Amino acid sequence: MDRRGTVLGGRYRLDAKIGTGGMSDVYAATDELLGRDVAVKIMRADLARDVSFLERFRREAQNSAKLNHPNIVAVYDTGETPESDGSVPYIIMERVHGDTLRDIINEHGKLGLNDAAKVMSEVANALHFSHEAGIIHRDIKPANIMITNTGSVKVMDFGIARALSDSSAAMTQTAAVIGTAQYLSPEQARGKSADARSDIYAAGCVFYELATGRPPFEGESPFSVAFQHVQDDPVPPSSVPGMHLSKREALSIDSIILASMAKKPGNRYHDASQMATDLRRLSEDQLPLVAQEYLNHSESTSTSVMPAAGAGGLAGAAAGYGAAHAAEAEGATGRDEAQYSSSADGYPGAGNTYDSYGDNYGSDYADYNTAENYGEHNGDDSDEDYYEDDQKRSRVAPVLWTLVILAALGAGGFAVYNYVLKDPHGSESTNADVNVTIPNVKNLSRADAEKALSKAGLQYDVTEHTHAQIPRDTAIGTEPEPGSTVPKGTRIKLVISSGKEITEVPDLTGLTTDAARQALEKAGLELNPQVREEASSDTPAGQILSQSPDQGSQVSKGTRVTITVSSGPELVRVPVVVGQDVDNARSNLESAGFQVQVNEVDSTEAKGKVLGQTGQGKDLEKGSVVTLQVSKGNQFVMPSLQGKKYDDIVRLLRSAGWEGDTSDIQRRDIRTTDITRQEEVAQQSVRAGDKADKHSSFTIDVYTFSLLPDPLL
């Protein structure tokens, strides 16, 4: 059914159909009252026949309208079409210009890991907000997530999926549930009720597809896919062909997916805010908290068999690693870790989840549990870095074997020392030329690095250098390098990071985006690719309005600067107010952002009625002046008085709207020999049908009988 041109609710004029689905059609529309573009979603008529479903839909539409969040498509109004059209419910929503994730994946394929995590962190924020309001989405999928032209993330279709699933069994609605089986939680696939954790599961599925380019489960039919959601574990996203990830990135994405797609709801994230935190950390090249929980769990459950003799060196190295890792984990978690403190395992079901996946993940990340690997991947990773890291690790194995052999030799030397260098009476010989090996203190805190050097019998001087990846007050290394052999007591140099190099943010206001990028690169900064837009009547389109951080701020090199670019004056469609009362017309125009000027004109229309306006239906700059022609209500239409008796003319004039005094009527007698026309109106000074002032005066010619004709006739 083509609804183009239909007006809903007396104000929403439908235009072209811009979307269709199993439950509804979506039309572009104009709110003629406020003069803004909106989208109108109209339910299918066959789904609107159930009275109970209609009531649920109305309730859900009202709930959706309460979700005022920047990552949720706003709902402005709701209603029903006229009874002649079947009383079909509709929802008036924010008109969003952009592409859905489904369109983006189909056209461009998968997103980069950081970009995918950034998008899904905003989706998780939207879900947390809706869950706090008691609303479960129930149909999270790429087609319901939109990226606007300005880079914002918008989640759509809140409430409708819930209303549908409330009215029927989960697996009987082919259009709504089976059609999205790729994102169906196990409990929904079993026909059980969904809750907030079902949305978290679906968000994990979407993140899987966004990062890998394919959904976690695929099959020949929706039922086979739903069965896999209940029974099978997904292939780890890091193992999907084409995923070139470092071990740190693999651990990050696998742990987030593992936590969000756990079969049991209790083993998933407690709430969507925890998932949003981990996704945000991943997008900012930080290790997710759930991944840290995995490392802690792996360490607490792992055991090592140490040799009975000659183990002192290895045991000391293990102890040193433990201290380094503890300090490192404490520094990495920061303030976000507080969100995980409510459960003994950090997040709900951590142990159970890891146990269920232990065979798959335990060996894969075993060599990740080293201070060297953690430190090397604490910054950005490019494709070149991945292969370079692998080459570095390929050289680590011989070094480790060398250290093991040296430890064994050290143990043998220690025995020889005890046997040869001690005299028979137990007195120990002295050796002033004892050599020691400089320990590796990279990525240790300053305090721990100093302890390690002192324990090795070395003296040291501290110097500071900037570093792009290693945090402030953390060791960069030593000079000479670690592993060098020097006499005990030698003074070496301990190099501590002072953090990233500081630079000043340049002033970008008034520049174009390209000019801003060049200015930032010159200052050692980056331009955030997600450029915001804002209407401005003062700044030409394409020029920068504002920036964050502000001009003159002292920031680390490599910091991203976000800019807001002018989109030019904001244009608003002028609502049609002709025929309205001037007060209502003024209110409607001012609420749409216009200034109002009133010109009163002579008219027979009611006083205060709008007769005309400037800019009607046009897109004008917000703040423009709209002029109204408003009736004074001071005129009436002169009736025909000819042939009427003179005594009746006052009544006839009053009924026509004349408000003058009877003294304003000038009578002029005209003689006639026709006695039947005595006291009839012969003619009137204002012609019938002409407009006249309501208080105007005029002359009436009246016949009087006379045997002599009037000389004037």
XYZ file of C-alpha atoms in Angstrom, residues 31-661:
631
model
C 6.508 17.188 10.810
C 4.599 20.136 9.372
C 3.995 21.604 12.804
C 7.692 21.877 13.717
C 9.049 21.772 10.184
C 11.541 18.948 10.789
C 12.307 15.685 9.023
C 11.241 12.516 10.839
C 10.911 8.806 10.139
C 7.549 7.070 10.571
C 7.417 3.341 11.289
C 3.991 1.820 10.570
C 3.226 -1.705 11.723
C 1.964 -4.255 9.246
C -1.799 -4.442 9.255
C -1.875 -8.221 9.820
C 0.171 -7.841 13.045
C -2.090 -5.054 14.300
C -5.288 -7.118 14.414
C -4.634 -8.599 17.847
C -6.008 -6.266 20.530
C -3.570 -7.525 23.169
C -0.644 -7.008 20.824
C -1.813 -3.465 20.102
C -1.853 -2.690 23.812
C 1.637 -4.120 24.288
C 2.899 -2.172 21.318
C 1.500 1.096 22.688
C 3.125 0.434 26.064
C 6.477 -0.417 24.480
C 6.332 2.656 22.249
C 5.806 4.814 25.337
C 8.774 3.146 27.051
C 10.959 3.681 23.986
C 10.110 7.367 24.023
C 11.669 7.593 27.489
C 15.080 6.412 26.235
C 16.835 9.739 25.755
C 20.419 8.670 24.962
C 22.871 9.855 22.270
C 23.370 6.264 21.021
C 19.628 5.476 20.769
C 17.349 6.654 17.961
C 14.935 9.119 19.584
C 11.183 8.440 19.581
C 9.071 11.599 19.376
C 5.459 10.465 19.162
C 3.139 7.514 18.610
C -0.395 7.032 17.356
C -2.726 5.069 15.104
C -3.924 5.516 11.567
C -7.661 6.347 11.130
C -10.211 3.549 11.543
C -10.824 3.652 7.801
C -7.209 2.578 7.398
C -7.417 -0.217 9.956
C -6.214 1.652 13.089
C -2.629 0.535 12.494
C -0.151 1.811 15.132
C 2.813 3.938 14.132
C 5.841 5.484 15.816
C 7.407 8.840 14.961
C 11.200 8.625 15.259
C 14.329 10.637 14.704
C 15.391 10.618 11.031
C 18.968 9.289 10.917
C 21.128 9.648 7.813
C 23.785 6.965 7.467
C 24.338 3.233 6.902
C 23.528 0.220 9.038
C 26.283 -2.152 10.118
C 24.675 -4.725 7.819
C 25.201 -2.384 4.848
C 28.773 -1.615 5.932
C 29.714 -5.287 6.373
C 28.115 -6.260 3.045
C 29.839 -3.439 1.163
C 33.212 -3.117 2.892
C 33.660 -6.312 4.898
C 34.975 -6.451 8.445
C 36.176 -3.443 10.432
C 39.568 -3.031 12.073
C 39.686 -4.445 15.602
C 39.941 -1.045 17.298
C 37.147 0.459 15.178
C 34.880 -2.545 15.752
C 35.485 -2.328 19.514
C 34.764 1.426 19.478
C 31.427 0.933 17.695
C 30.358 -1.916 19.970
C 31.355 -0.002 23.134
C 28.776 2.649 22.193
C 26.211 -0.070 21.451
C 26.882 -1.556 24.899
C 26.463 1.905 26.474
C 23.062 2.214 24.789
C 22.049 -1.252 26.017
C 23.112 -0.464 29.587
C 20.998 2.708 29.522
C 17.944 0.838 28.230
C 18.432 -2.019 30.707
C 18.586 0.496 33.559
C 15.229 1.791 32.308
C 13.820 -1.762 32.377
C 13.680 -2.194 28.599
C 15.208 -5.215 26.841
C 15.962 -4.816 23.147
C 15.714 -8.530 22.191
C 16.718 -8.001 18.575
C 20.290 -6.692 18.519
C 21.707 -7.299 15.036
C 23.749 -5.336 12.457
C 20.595 -4.152 10.682
C 19.453 -2.423 13.896
C 22.712 -0.519 14.443
C 23.438 2.540 12.318
C 26.571 4.620 11.786
C 25.529 8.190 10.957
C 27.222 10.416 8.412
C 29.017 12.131 11.315
C 30.334 8.843 12.758
C 27.864 8.500 15.628
C 26.443 5.103 16.593
C 22.662 4.745 16.825
C 20.753 1.678 18.056
C 17.275 1.330 16.549
C 14.040 -0.617 17.102
C 13.819 -0.495 20.889
C 10.601 -2.002 22.184
C 9.082 -3.449 19.027
C 10.918 -6.777 19.228
C 9.924 -7.066 22.864
C 6.251 -6.427 22.083
C 6.271 -9.120 19.416
C 8.046 -11.741 21.490
C 5.695 -11.051 24.395
C 2.710 -11.913 22.221
C 3.912 -15.273 20.914
C 6.418 -18.049 21.395
C 10.015 -17.234 20.599
C 10.446 -19.655 17.657
C 7.091 -19.145 15.961
C 7.584 -15.663 14.573
C 9.519 -16.328 11.397
C 9.910 -12.693 10.448
C 11.116 -11.422 13.794
C 13.069 -14.183 15.510
C 14.052 -16.896 13.044
C 15.126 -14.174 10.634
C 17.750 -13.094 13.201
C 18.783 -16.547 14.431
C 22.455 -15.692 13.934
C 22.244 -13.385 16.975
C 19.886 -15.466 19.117
C 20.880 -16.286 22.692
C 20.691 -19.942 23.809
C 17.874 -19.197 26.241
C 15.816 -17.540 23.483
C 16.504 -20.457 21.156
C 15.101 -22.762 23.849
C 11.933 -20.653 23.977
C 12.703 -19.183 27.388
C 12.257 -15.535 28.313
C 15.063 -13.103 27.496
C 16.662 -10.608 29.837
C 19.472 -8.052 29.708
C 22.082 -10.802 29.390
C 20.407 -11.958 26.173
C 21.166 -8.544 24.681
C 24.784 -8.925 25.846
C 24.989 -12.302 24.044
C 23.602 -10.776 20.839
C 26.041 -7.850 21.109
C 28.869 -10.401 21.372
C 27.624 -12.074 18.174
C 27.528 -8.714 16.363
C 31.041 -7.870 17.603
C 32.217 -11.286 16.333
C 30.842 -10.582 12.849
C 32.029 -6.967 12.792
C 35.605 -7.970 13.657
C 35.868 -11.178 11.578
C 33.499 -10.508 8.677
C 31.320 -13.537 9.411
C 28.789 -14.488 12.124
C 29.795 -16.936 14.883
C 27.428 -19.637 13.573
C 26.185 -20.392 10.050
C 23.894 -23.109 8.737
C 21.499 -24.138 6.027
C 18.439 -23.066 7.994
C 17.604 -20.774 10.926
C 16.846 -23.837 13.066
C 20.314 -25.322 12.496
C 21.874 -21.973 13.460
C 19.725 -21.761 16.610
C 20.751 -25.321 17.515
C 24.418 -24.335 17.268
C 23.796 -21.405 19.638
C 22.504 -23.910 22.203
C 25.021 -26.754 21.719
C 28.238 -25.565 20.052
C 31.091 -23.274 20.979
C 32.044 -20.712 18.326
C 35.389 -20.852 16.568
C 37.607 -18.399 18.486
C 37.534 -15.139 16.494
C 41.328 -14.961 16.578
C 41.402 -18.304 14.701
C 39.178 -17.158 11.837
C 41.178 -17.095 8.575
C 42.404 -13.614 7.708
C 42.668 -12.420 11.318
C 46.264 -11.204 11.649
C 46.469 -10.484 15.366
C 49.207 -10.303 17.925
C 48.774 -12.628 20.903
C 47.735 -9.689 23.009
C 44.984 -8.737 20.549
C 43.935 -12.386 20.184
C 43.593 -12.718 23.952
C 41.633 -9.448 24.109
C 39.025 -10.246 21.452
C 38.662 -13.921 22.436
C 38.158 -13.083 26.124
C 35.498 -10.440 25.390
C 33.651 -12.769 22.994
C 34.000 -15.660 25.462
C 32.539 -13.616 28.317
C 29.644 -12.160 26.310
C 28.700 -15.412 24.483
C 28.812 -17.807 27.439
C 26.071 -20.430 27.136
C 24.851 -19.811 30.680
C 23.579 -16.239 31.264
C 25.204 -16.245 34.707
C 28.644 -16.689 33.128
C 28.340 -13.574 30.969
C 29.136 -9.998 31.889
C 27.146 -8.778 34.899
C 25.777 -5.904 32.826
C 26.363 -4.094 29.560
C 28.455 -1.378 31.244
C 31.165 -3.954 32.038
C 31.167 -5.048 28.406
C 31.335 -1.391 27.307
C 34.364 -0.832 29.558
C 36.272 -3.767 28.077
C 35.379 -2.780 24.516
C 36.486 0.784 25.174
C 39.784 -0.444 26.622
C 40.346 -2.624 23.559
C 39.601 0.320 21.238
C 42.223 2.350 23.134
C 44.866 -0.418 22.878
C 44.520 -1.388 26.539
C 44.156 -4.939 27.808
C 40.471 -5.637 28.677
C 39.774 -6.357 32.322
C 38.236 -9.725 31.451
C 41.510 -10.669 29.712
C 43.433 -9.749 32.850
C 41.038 -11.945 34.815
C 41.881 -14.748 32.389
C 45.609 -14.272 32.965
C 45.094 -14.236 36.739
C 42.930 -17.361 36.506
C 45.526 -19.127 34.371
C 48.290 -18.266 36.851
C 46.295 -19.364 39.885
C 45.428 -22.764 38.352
C 48.771 -23.552 36.697
C 51.483 -25.674 38.391
C 55.201 -25.970 37.689
C 57.522 -28.902 38.370
C 60.974 -27.560 39.333
C 64.112 -29.689 39.478
C 65.290 -30.622 42.936
C 68.831 -29.374 42.416
C 70.086 -26.294 40.644
C 66.671 -24.641 40.725
C 67.672 -21.504 42.569
C 68.190 -19.434 39.436
C 64.936 -20.453 37.798
C 62.962 -20.055 40.985
C 64.361 -16.563 41.431
C 63.431 -15.660 37.861
C 59.910 -16.925 38.415
C 59.629 -14.896 41.610
C 60.901 -11.821 39.801
C 58.337 -12.309 37.059
C 55.581 -12.711 39.615
C 56.445 -9.386 41.233
C 56.757 -7.669 37.877
C 53.466 -9.045 36.639
C 51.641 -8.075 39.827
C 52.871 -4.496 39.583
C 52.093 -4.475 35.883
C 48.554 -5.764 36.323
C 47.919 -3.209 39.059
C 49.028 -0.372 36.790
C 47.097 -1.703 33.797
C 43.754 -2.121 35.456
C 43.397 1.460 36.795
C 40.074 2.814 37.795
C 38.051 0.517 35.490
C 38.908 -2.521 37.622
C 36.509 -1.254 40.278
C 33.623 -2.451 38.126
C 34.827 -6.044 38.562
C 35.310 -5.935 42.318
C 31.769 -7.059 43.090
C 32.549 -10.738 42.405
C 35.228 -13.000 43.731
C 36.442 -13.933 40.262
C 36.334 -10.390 38.900
C 33.252 -10.930 36.738
C 30.409 -13.443 37.043
C 31.263 -17.044 36.238
C 34.853 -16.298 35.285
C 36.132 -19.603 36.553
C 33.355 -21.632 34.979
C 33.719 -19.877 31.675
C 37.451 -20.305 31.492
C 37.195 -23.933 32.603
C 34.739 -24.679 29.824
C 37.130 -23.197 27.271
C 40.342 -24.270 28.974
C 41.307 -26.876 26.397
C 40.954 -24.364 23.595
C 42.620 -21.349 25.171
C 45.006 -22.625 27.843
C 47.795 -23.693 25.504
C 47.211 -20.909 23.014
C 48.017 -18.190 25.527
C 50.511 -20.063 27.720
C 53.468 -18.153 26.363
C 51.531 -14.886 26.699
C 51.907 -15.155 30.471
C 55.355 -13.571 30.493
C 56.359 -10.064 31.476
C 58.194 -9.653 28.151
C 55.135 -10.423 26.008
C 52.849 -8.244 28.091
C 55.214 -5.299 27.931
C 55.959 -5.583 24.231
C 52.266 -5.339 23.355
C 51.283 -2.428 25.550
C 50.885 -0.064 22.613
C 49.595 0.063 19.052
C 50.164 -3.008 16.819
C 50.433 -2.768 13.058
C 50.599 -5.669 10.624
C 54.366 -5.233 10.425
C 54.577 -5.390 14.202
C 52.776 -8.723 14.250
C 55.377 -10.406 12.115
C 58.222 -8.586 13.823
C 56.941 -9.798 17.203
C 56.793 -13.370 15.902
C 60.388 -13.121 14.766
C 61.377 -11.768 18.182
C 59.591 -14.614 19.913
C 61.271 -17.119 17.607
C 64.567 -15.864 19.058
C 63.283 -16.043 22.637
C 63.243 -19.868 22.751
C 67.037 -20.310 22.223
C 67.663 -17.594 24.797
C 65.454 -19.362 27.322
C 67.236 -22.668 26.704
C 70.545 -20.872 27.124
C 69.335 -19.467 30.451
C 68.297 -22.973 31.551
C 71.730 -24.350 30.666
C 73.425 -21.437 32.401
C 71.264 -22.053 35.469
C 72.352 -25.699 35.485
C 75.973 -24.676 35.067
C 75.504 -22.133 37.831
C 74.210 -24.854 40.109
C 77.274 -27.003 39.298
C 79.574 -24.033 39.843
C 77.925 -23.371 43.175
C 78.718 -26.958 44.235
C 82.325 -26.607 43.107
C 82.514 -23.297 44.968
C 81.319 -24.955 48.161
C 83.755 -27.818 47.772
C 86.895 -26.070 46.487
C 86.866 -22.508 47.797
C 86.007 -23.328 51.377
C 88.786 -24.473 53.646
C 88.351 -27.671 55.627
C 87.434 -25.666 58.719
C 84.505 -24.078 56.971
C 86.084 -20.670 56.463
C 85.169 -19.085 53.092
C 87.783 -17.738 50.732
C 87.195 -14.239 49.368
C 87.039 -13.236 45.702
C 86.940 -9.520 45.000
C 86.451 -10.103 41.267
C 82.983 -11.755 41.375
C 81.008 -10.988 38.166
C 77.208 -10.511 38.025
C 74.693 -10.421 35.189
C 72.611 -7.272 34.704
C 68.936 -8.283 35.113
C 66.199 -7.327 32.652
C 64.103 -4.649 34.388
C 62.142 -3.438 31.345
C 58.483 -2.604 32.164
C 59.077 -2.917 35.916
C 58.048 -0.075 38.156
C 60.898 2.183 39.246
C 60.863 0.769 42.781
C 60.912 -2.846 41.579
C 63.675 -2.112 39.064
C 65.837 -0.515 41.751
C 65.261 -3.516 44.044
C 66.239 -5.933 41.269
C 69.494 -4.069 40.569
C 70.378 -3.772 44.271
C 69.653 -7.465 44.754
C 72.055 -8.233 41.907
C 74.768 -6.292 43.718
C 74.861 -3.374 41.315
C 74.935 0.347 41.878
C 72.983 2.615 39.563
C 72.266 6.173 38.472
C 68.714 7.027 37.334
C 68.071 8.980 34.156
C 64.715 9.735 32.489
C 63.703 9.602 28.837
C 60.380 10.004 27.053
C 58.784 6.886 25.570
C 55.733 6.496 23.345
C 54.546 3.162 24.819
C 56.066 2.634 28.269
C 54.150 4.468 31.028
C 55.668 7.098 33.280
C 57.851 5.872 36.204
C 58.344 2.505 34.483
C 61.756 1.128 33.539
C 62.805 1.336 29.887
C 66.043 -0.597 30.390
C 69.634 -0.339 31.521
C 72.965 0.763 30.123
C 74.793 -1.614 29.614
C 72.022 -3.784 28.275
C 70.430 -6.646 30.261
C 72.418 -9.879 30.174
C 75.769 -8.109 30.196
C 78.296 -9.454 32.705
C 80.012 -6.849 34.894
C 81.967 -6.914 38.159
C 79.824 -6.825 41.277
C 79.362 -3.277 42.541
C 79.622 -1.708 39.070
C 77.644 1.527 38.669
C 75.270 1.290 35.712
C 72.551 3.559 34.301
C 68.849 2.828 34.979
C 66.643 4.460 32.328
C 63.121 5.386 33.548
C 60.253 6.518 31.286
C 58.977 10.049 31.799
C 55.976 9.185 29.619
C 55.187 10.425 26.167
C 56.784 13.601 24.864
C 54.649 16.645 25.631
C 53.527 19.048 22.929
C 51.121 21.991 22.694
C 47.804 21.689 20.862
C 47.618 24.243 18.017
C 44.612 26.486 17.410
C 42.443 24.829 14.741
C 39.399 27.117 14.763
C 38.555 28.469 11.334
C 40.678 25.862 9.527
C 39.427 23.186 7.149
C 39.747 19.523 8.052
C 42.778 19.004 5.772
C 44.533 22.082 7.116
C 43.850 20.914 10.687
C 45.309 17.469 9.924
C 48.505 19.052 8.614
C 48.791 21.362 11.632
C 48.326 18.442 14.027
C 50.854 16.243 12.236
C 53.365 19.081 12.467
C 52.783 19.164 16.240
C 53.096 15.377 16.540
C 49.367 14.889 17.149
C 46.635 12.937 15.352
C 43.240 14.003 14.032
C 40.334 11.917 15.277
C 38.766 10.514 12.072
C 35.315 10.798 13.630
C 34.643 14.449 12.832
C 31.619 15.994 14.485
C 29.309 18.425 12.693
C 27.317 21.290 14.120
C 25.186 23.947 12.476
C 26.426 27.521 12.737
C 25.187 30.771 11.278
C 28.484 32.541 12.053
C 31.059 30.063 10.716
C 31.052 29.002 7.037
C 30.443 25.360 6.252
C 33.579 23.223 6.371
C 35.446 25.371 8.882
C 36.260 24.177 12.405
C 34.069 25.518 15.216
C 35.764 23.933 18.227
C 38.313 21.325 19.236
C 39.106 18.990 22.107
C 41.613 19.248 23.762
C 41.511 23.040 23.595
C 44.124 25.170 21.881
C 47.210 25.618 24.063
C 46.659 22.421 26.079
C 49.786 20.455 26.997
C 49.318 16.848 25.869
C 51.421 13.814 24.985
C 52.563 13.396 21.417
C 50.310 11.014 19.524
C 47.173 12.287 21.300
C 44.054 12.375 19.143
C 42.331 15.741 18.748
C 38.602 15.805 18.043
C 37.196 18.652 15.956
C 33.696 19.979 15.400
C 33.121 21.329 11.880
C 30.458 23.822 10.861
C 27.771 22.436 8.583
C 26.630 25.988 7.802
C 23.448 27.653 8.947
C 20.813 25.299 10.270
C 17.938 25.119 7.814
C 14.433 24.553 9.120
C 11.269 24.057 7.105
C 8.749 26.855 7.700
C 5.514 25.331 9.002
C 2.211 26.283 7.338
C 0.194 28.517 9.689
C -2.283 30.158 7.276
C -5.798 29.922 8.717
C -4.578 29.677 12.306
C -5.110 32.195 15.068
C -2.198 34.627 15.236
C -1.228 33.522 18.753
C -1.066 29.842 17.773
C 0.770 30.683 14.567
C 3.334 32.754 16.446
C 3.897 29.945 18.985
C 4.392 27.316 16.253
C 6.835 29.454 14.306
C 8.887 30.475 17.331
C 9.102 26.876 18.580
C 10.509 25.953 15.155
C 13.208 28.609 15.630
C 11.851 31.546 13.618
C 11.208 35.192 14.492
C 7.697 36.465 13.773
C 6.586 39.835 12.387
C 2.875 40.653 12.159
C 1.263 42.980 9.550
C -2.418 43.696 10.140
C -4.532 44.137 7.014
C -8.141 45.139 6.315
C -10.290 42.069 5.969
C -13.741 40.689 6.418
C -12.190 37.568 8.077
C -12.281 37.158 11.843
C -9.917 39.408 13.741
C -6.503 37.768 14.372
C -6.831 35.145 11.640
C -3.633 34.546 9.610
C -4.365 35.327 5.951
C -0.868 34.800 4.529
C 2.798 34.282 5.405
C 6.267 34.502 3.880
C 8.454 31.414 3.320
C 5.580 28.966 3.602
C 6.898 25.377 3.239
C 10.448 26.526 2.401
C 13.722 25.620 4.170
C 15.021 28.792 5.771
C 17.917 29.536 8.095
C 17.003 29.100 11.731
C 16.299 32.511 13.264
C 14.941 33.988 10.010
C 11.986 36.416 10.147
C 8.612 35.140 8.956
C 6.039 37.855 8.230
C 2.349 37.147 8.847
C -0.590 38.977 7.227
C -3.242 39.051 9.948
C -6.853 40.178 9.572
C -7.982 43.312 11.400
C -11.553 42.002 11.248
C -12.771 45.566 10.449
C -14.755 45.016 7.262
C -18.037 43.526 6.140
C -19.608 42.753 2.788
C -22.408 45.178 1.859
C -25.666 43.318 1.246
C -28.134 44.244 -1.515
C -30.775 46.648 -0.138
C -32.606 47.545 -3.366
C -36.294 46.647 -3.265
C -36.179 46.234 0.523
C -38.358 48.317 2.825
C -36.489 51.154 4.482
C -37.530 49.988 7.931
C -35.743 46.634 7.318
C -32.357 47.956 6.188
C -30.839 48.402 9.674
C -31.584 44.778 10.526
C -30.119 43.618 7.188
C -26.966 45.677 7.677
C -26.467 44.420 11.227
C -26.758 40.805 10.112
C -24.116 41.476 7.451
C -21.671 42.715 10.112
C -22.173 46.495 10.060
C -21.558 48.016 13.506
C -22.255 51.722 12.846
C -24.906 54.023 14.335
